Coordinates of C-alpha atoms and ligand atoms in Angstrom, one line a residue:
M1 CA -26.5 -82.0 27.3
V2 CA -27.0 -80.8 30.9
S3 CA -23.8 -80.9 32.9
V4 CA -22.2 -79.3 35.9
L5 CA -21.2 -76.4 33.6
D6 CA -24.9 -75.4 33.5
T7 CA -24.7 -74.6 37.2
I8 CA -22.0 -71.9 36.7
G9 CA -23.1 -68.3 37.4
G10 CA -26.6 -67.1 38.6
T11 CA -25.0 -66.7 42.1
P12 CA -26.9 -65.0 44.9
L13 CA -26.4 -61.3 45.7
L14 CA -26.7 -61.1 49.5
P15 CA -26.9 -58.0 51.9
L16 CA -24.3 -58.0 54.6
T17 CA -26.0 -57.8 58.0
R18 CA -23.7 -58.1 61.0
V19 CA -20.4 -56.9 59.6
A20 CA -22.0 -53.9 57.7
G21 CA -23.2 -51.9 60.8
G22 CA -26.2 -50.6 58.9
L23 CA -24.4 -49.7 55.7
D24 CA -25.9 -51.1 52.4
V25 CA -23.2 -53.4 51.1
R26 CA -24.2 -56.4 49.0
V27 CA -22.0 -59.4 48.1
K28 CA -22.1 -61.5 44.9
C29 CA -21.4 -65.0 46.2
E30 CA -19.1 -66.3 43.5
H31 CA -17.6 -68.9 46.0
M32 CA -20.9 -70.8 45.4
N33 CA -20.0 -71.7 41.8
P34 CA -19.5 -75.4 41.3
G35 CA -15.6 -75.1 41.2
G36 CA -15.7 -72.8 44.3
S37 CA -14.8 -69.5 42.5
I38 CA -15.7 -66.7 40.1
K39 CA -13.1 -68.3 37.7
D40 CA -15.6 -71.0 36.6
R41 CA -17.3 -68.3 34.6
I42 CA -14.2 -67.4 32.6
A43 CA -13.0 -71.0 32.2
Q44 CA -16.2 -71.9 30.5
A45 CA -16.3 -68.6 28.4
I46 CA -12.7 -69.0 27.3
V47 CA -13.1 -72.6 26.2
D48 CA -16.5 -71.8 24.5
D49 CA -14.9 -68.9 22.6
A50 CA -11.8 -71.0 21.5
E51 CA -14.1 -73.9 20.3
R52 CA -16.2 -71.4 18.4
R53 CA -13.1 -69.9 16.7
G54 CA -11.9 -73.4 15.8
V55 CA -8.6 -73.0 17.6
L56 CA -9.4 -75.7 20.2
R57 CA -10.3 -79.2 19.3
S58 CA -11.3 -82.2 21.4
G59 CA -8.3 -84.1 22.9
M60 CA -6.0 -81.0 23.0
T61 CA -4.2 -79.8 26.1
L62 CA -5.1 -76.5 27.8
V63 CA -2.3 -74.7 29.6
E64 CA -2.9 -71.8 32.0
A65 CA -0.9 -69.6 34.3
T66 CA -3.2 -69.7 37.3
A67 CA -3.3 -68.7 41.0
G68 CA -5.4 -71.8 41.4
N69 CA -9.0 -70.9 40.9
T70 CA -8.9 -70.6 37.1
G71 CA -7.2 -74.0 37.1
V72 CA -10.1 -75.6 39.1
G73 CA -12.6 -74.0 36.7
L74 CA -10.7 -75.2 33.7
A75 CA -10.4 -78.7 35.2
L76 CA -14.2 -78.9 35.4
V77 CA -14.5 -77.7 31.8
A78 CA -11.7 -80.1 30.7
A79 CA -13.4 -83.1 32.4
V80 CA -16.8 -82.4 30.8
R81 CA -15.4 -81.5 27.3
G82 CA -12.5 -84.0 27.1
Y83 CA -9.4 -81.9 27.3
R84 CA -6.1 -82.4 29.2
L85 CA -5.0 -79.6 31.5
C86 CA -1.6 -78.2 32.6
C87 CA -1.5 -75.5 35.3
V88 CA 1.5 -73.3 35.9
M89 CA 1.5 -71.7 39.4
P90 CA 3.8 -69.3 41.3
E91 CA 5.2 -70.9 44.4
K92 CA 3.5 -68.4 46.8
M93 CA 0.1 -70.0 46.1
S94 CA -1.4 -72.3 48.8
L95 CA -0.7 -76.0 49.1
D96 CA -4.5 -76.5 49.1
K97 CA -4.7 -75.2 45.6
R98 CA -1.8 -77.3 44.3
A99 CA -3.4 -80.4 45.9
A100 CA -6.8 -79.6 44.5
L101 CA -5.5 -79.2 40.9
A102 CA -3.4 -82.4 41.2
A103 CA -6.5 -84.3 42.5
L104 CA -8.5 -83.0 39.6
G105 CA -6.0 -84.7 37.3
A106 CA -4.2 -81.6 36.1
E107 CA -0.4 -81.5 35.6
V108 CA 0.9 -78.8 38.0
I109 CA 4.2 -76.9 37.3
I110 CA 5.5 -74.6 40.1
T111 CA 7.5 -71.5 39.1
A112 CA 9.3 -68.8 41.1
N113 CA 7.4 -65.7 42.3
A114 CA 8.8 -63.7 39.5
P115 CA 7.2 -60.5 37.9
P116 CA 5.2 -61.1 34.6
S117 CA 8.0 -59.7 32.4
S118 CA 10.5 -62.3 33.7
P119 CA 11.1 -65.5 31.6
Q120 CA 10.8 -67.4 34.9
S121 CA 7.3 -66.1 35.7
F122 CA 4.3 -68.4 35.7
R123 CA 2.9 -66.5 32.7
A124 CA 6.1 -66.8 30.6
V125 CA 6.4 -70.5 31.4
A126 CA 2.8 -71.2 30.3
A127 CA 3.3 -69.3 27.1
R128 CA 6.5 -71.1 26.3
L129 CA 4.9 -74.5 27.0
A130 CA 2.0 -73.6 24.6
A131 CA 4.4 -72.6 21.9
E132 CA 6.7 -75.6 22.2
R133 CA 4.1 -78.3 22.6
G134 CA 1.2 -77.0 20.5
W135 CA -1.0 -76.6 23.6
F136 CA -3.8 -74.0 23.8
C137 CA -2.9 -71.2 26.2
T138 CA -6.1 -70.0 27.7
D139 CA -4.3 -66.8 28.7
Q140 CA -6.8 -65.3 31.2
F141 CA -4.7 -62.2 31.6
A142 CA -5.1 -61.0 28.0
N143 CA -8.0 -63.2 26.6
P144 CA -10.9 -60.8 25.8
A145 CA -13.4 -63.7 26.5
N146 CA -12.6 -63.1 30.2
V147 CA -13.7 -59.5 30.2
R148 CA -16.7 -60.2 27.9
V149 CA -18.3 -62.8 30.1
H150 CA -18.2 -60.4 33.1
E151 CA -19.6 -57.6 30.9
E152 CA -22.4 -59.7 29.4
V153 CA -23.3 -62.0 32.2
T154 CA -21.9 -61.1 35.7
A155 CA -22.9 -57.4 35.2
A156 CA -26.3 -58.3 33.9
E157 CA -27.0 -60.4 36.9
I158 CA -25.9 -57.6 39.2
L159 CA -28.2 -55.1 37.4
T160 CA -31.2 -57.5 37.7
Q161 CA -30.5 -58.3 41.3
T162 CA -30.2 -54.7 42.4
G163 CA -33.2 -53.5 40.3
G164 CA -30.7 -51.3 38.3
R165 CA -29.4 -49.3 41.3
V166 CA -25.7 -49.5 42.1
G167 CA -23.9 -46.7 43.9
A168 CA -20.4 -48.3 43.7
F169 CA -18.8 -51.5 42.6
V170 CA -15.6 -52.2 44.6
V171 CA -13.4 -55.2 43.7
G172 CA -9.8 -56.4 43.5
A173 CA -8.0 -57.2 40.2
G174 CA -6.0 -60.3 39.4
T175 CA -6.5 -60.5 35.7
G176 CA -8.7 -57.4 35.8
G177 CA -11.5 -59.3 34.1
T178 CA -14.1 -58.7 36.8
I179 CA -13.5 -55.0 37.4
T180 CA -13.1 -54.2 33.7
G181 CA -16.1 -56.2 32.4
V182 CA -18.6 -55.5 35.2
G183 CA -17.3 -51.9 35.5
R184 CA -17.8 -51.2 31.7
R185 CA -21.4 -52.5 31.7
L186 CA -22.4 -50.7 34.9
K187 CA -21.0 -47.5 33.6
A188 CA -22.9 -47.8 30.4
A189 CA -26.1 -48.4 32.3
L190 CA -25.7 -46.1 35.3
P191 CA -24.0 -42.7 34.8
N192 CA -23.4 -42.0 38.5
V193 CA -21.9 -45.4 39.5
R194 CA -18.4 -45.4 40.9
I195 CA -16.0 -48.2 40.0
L196 CA -13.2 -48.7 42.6
L197 CA -10.2 -51.0 42.8
A198 CA -9.7 -52.8 46.1
D199 CA -5.9 -53.4 46.2
P200 CA -3.7 -55.2 48.7
E201 CA -1.0 -52.9 50.3
G202 CA 2.1 -54.0 48.5
S203 CA 0.5 -54.2 45.1
A204 CA 1.6 -51.6 42.5
L205 CA -1.9 -51.3 41.0
A206 CA -3.5 -48.7 43.3
D207 CA -0.9 -46.1 42.5
W208 CA -1.2 -46.9 38.8
V209 CA -5.0 -46.4 38.9
E210 CA -4.6 -43.0 40.6
T211 CA -1.6 -41.6 38.8
G212 CA -0.8 -43.7 35.8
R213 CA 2.5 -44.7 37.3
L214 CA 3.2 -48.0 39.0
G215 CA 3.6 -48.1 42.7
V216 CA 6.4 -49.8 44.6
D217 CA 6.3 -53.6 44.2
G218 CA 6.0 -55.1 47.7
S219 CA 4.9 -58.3 49.2
Y220 CA 1.6 -59.3 50.6
A221 CA -0.1 -62.6 51.5
V222 CA -3.6 -62.2 50.0
E223 CA -3.9 -64.4 47.0
G224 CA -5.4 -63.8 43.5
I225 CA -5.4 -60.0 43.5
G226 CA -2.9 -57.2 43.1
A227 CA 0.1 -57.2 40.8
S228 CA 3.5 -55.6 40.1
E229 CA 2.4 -54.7 36.5
P230 CA -1.1 -54.1 35.1
P231 CA -2.4 -57.1 33.0
A232 CA -3.8 -56.5 29.5
N233 CA -7.4 -57.2 30.7
L234 CA -7.3 -54.4 33.3
D235 CA -8.7 -51.2 31.7
R236 CA -7.7 -48.2 33.8
S237 CA -10.3 -46.0 32.0
V238 CA -13.3 -47.7 33.7
I239 CA -11.8 -47.3 37.2
D240 CA -12.5 -44.1 39.3
G241 CA -10.1 -44.7 42.2
A242 CA -8.5 -47.3 44.5
V243 CA -8.8 -48.4 48.1
R244 CA -5.7 -50.0 49.8
V245 CA -6.2 -52.8 52.3
S246 CA -3.6 -54.4 54.5
D247 CA -3.2 -58.2 54.8
A248 CA -4.3 -57.9 58.5
D249 CA -7.5 -56.1 57.6
S250 CA -8.2 -58.5 54.7
F251 CA -7.8 -61.6 56.8
A252 CA -9.7 -60.1 59.8
M253 CA -12.6 -59.4 57.5
A254 CA -12.5 -62.8 55.9
R255 CA -12.7 -64.3 59.4
R256 CA -15.7 -62.1 60.3
L257 CA -17.5 -63.0 57.0
I258 CA -17.0 -66.7 58.0
Q259 CA -17.9 -66.5 61.6
E260 CA -20.5 -63.7 61.7
E261 CA -22.2 -64.0 58.3
G262 CA -21.7 -67.7 57.5
L263 CA -20.1 -66.8 54.2
L264 CA -17.3 -69.4 53.8
V265 CA -14.8 -67.3 51.8
G266 CA -11.1 -66.8 51.1
G267 CA -8.8 -63.8 51.8
S268 CA -9.6 -61.7 48.8
A269 CA -13.2 -61.6 49.8
G270 CA -12.0 -60.0 53.0
T271 CA -10.0 -57.4 50.9
N272 CA -13.1 -56.6 48.8
V273 CA -15.5 -56.3 51.7
A274 CA -13.1 -54.2 53.9
A275 CA -12.8 -51.8 50.9
A276 CA -16.5 -51.8 50.2
L277 CA -17.3 -50.9 53.8
R278 CA -14.9 -48.0 53.6
V279 CA -16.5 -46.7 50.4
A280 CA -20.0 -47.1 51.8
A281 CA -19.0 -45.3 55.0
Q282 CA -17.9 -42.2 53.0
G283 CA -21.5 -41.9 51.6
G284 CA -22.6 -39.7 48.7
L285 CA -23.5 -42.7 46.5
D286 CA -26.5 -43.2 44.3
G287 CA -27.4 -46.8 45.6
P288 CA -25.8 -49.7 47.4
V289 CA -22.2 -50.8 47.3
V290 CA -21.7 -54.1 45.5
T291 CA -18.7 -56.3 45.8
V292 CA -17.7 -59.9 45.1
L293 CA -16.7 -62.9 47.2
P294 CA -14.3 -64.4 44.7
D295 CA -13.6 -67.8 46.2
G296 CA -14.2 -70.2 49.1
W297 CA -12.3 -71.0 52.4
D298 CA -11.5 -74.6 51.4
R299 CA -8.6 -73.3 49.3
Y300 CA -6.8 -71.8 52.3
R301 CA -7.0 -74.2 55.2
T302 CA -3.2 -74.8 55.3
T303 CA -2.4 -71.1 55.0
P304 CA -0.8 -69.4 58.1
W305 CA -3.7 -66.9 58.4
M306 CA -6.4 -69.5 58.7
R307 CA -4.3 -72.0 60.7
A308 CA -3.7 -69.2 63.3
W309 CA -7.4 -69.2 64.1
A310 CA -7.2 -72.7 65.6
T311 CA -4.9 -71.4 68.3
E312 CA -6.2 -67.9 68.9
P313 CA -9.4 -67.0 70.8
S314 CA -12.3 -66.1 68.6
G315 CA -12.6 -62.4 67.7
S316 CA -8.9 -61.7 68.3
Ligands
PMP1 N1 -9.7 -63.3 44.1 C1 -9.2 -64.5 43.8 C2 -9.0 -65.5 45.0 C3 -8.8 -64.8 42.5 O1 -8.2 -66.1 42.3 C4 -8.9 -63.9 41.5 C5 -8.4 -64.2 40.1 N2 -7.0 -64.3 40.0 C6 -9.5 -62.6 41.8 C7 -9.9 -62.4 43.1 C8 -9.5 -61.5 40.8 O2 -10.4 -61.6 39.7 P1 -10.0 -61.1 38.3 O3 -9.0 -62.0 37.7 O4 -11.3 -61.1 37.5 O5 -9.4 -59.7 38.4

């Protein structure tokens, strides 16, 4: 039966014009998915996979540790397929995301901003609820269906849309699903492609990619990417290097994408594009730089970085 789930994926790959200053950087518009983010793809893939394996049956409850976007994607899938949904979120995530999940009918549980190894972390709480209540934990950080859908579908779209020419793929990692899945497939198809991590300053992942040792765990305001420890779905062996981006540069670039390109995106899109432009400026690549716009601006209207624009002159 045709449903909203059939509109997931197949997103446009657009060239940047005004912000790219002549560099060839192309953006995969994942904010145009029906739930407003790249996470619609993995929500559908994880549920499809669990149904196929027989571990998920109609009427059951899904539980996920989510920064918000996976929760929205899962809410769409839950609505169409008849599941209940519980989302466990760290308190740093925006009020807009909490409100969206509650409006979608999900139960929302807020946890402290604790590292993944802590029993108070959003991931530990989600796992505990699944074990205690017999819920299905979708487990985006370790579920191989996350990586697989990016390897088989997202990467195939990029290869078709670029005519098989990609110089570099530059993207941040939250679960690592996007960079691992797309990176693996592009490397298999294109021997010269460079796969680079865009990482917020304050995340420990950039150092880990470069040296194998975790960097210092700091704080940053960009949501959905970066981590204090690498998740299971992040495969270091597909990544060639890292680009560090400050909050200020991420939010300034998100603003430029919105105001100069009409791309209505969130903060991590700013991180990805700022990093992609730096990679393109270095040159020496065998094709365009491709990056991803993971989610839309509607999730961030109450955040300090976007509210500040209402009181600052444009372009400041
Ligand atoms: N940006 C945002 C806003 C996200 O919510 C996420 C996922 N947490 C990502 C980027 C990173 O994607 P991935 O989980 O595939 O690494």
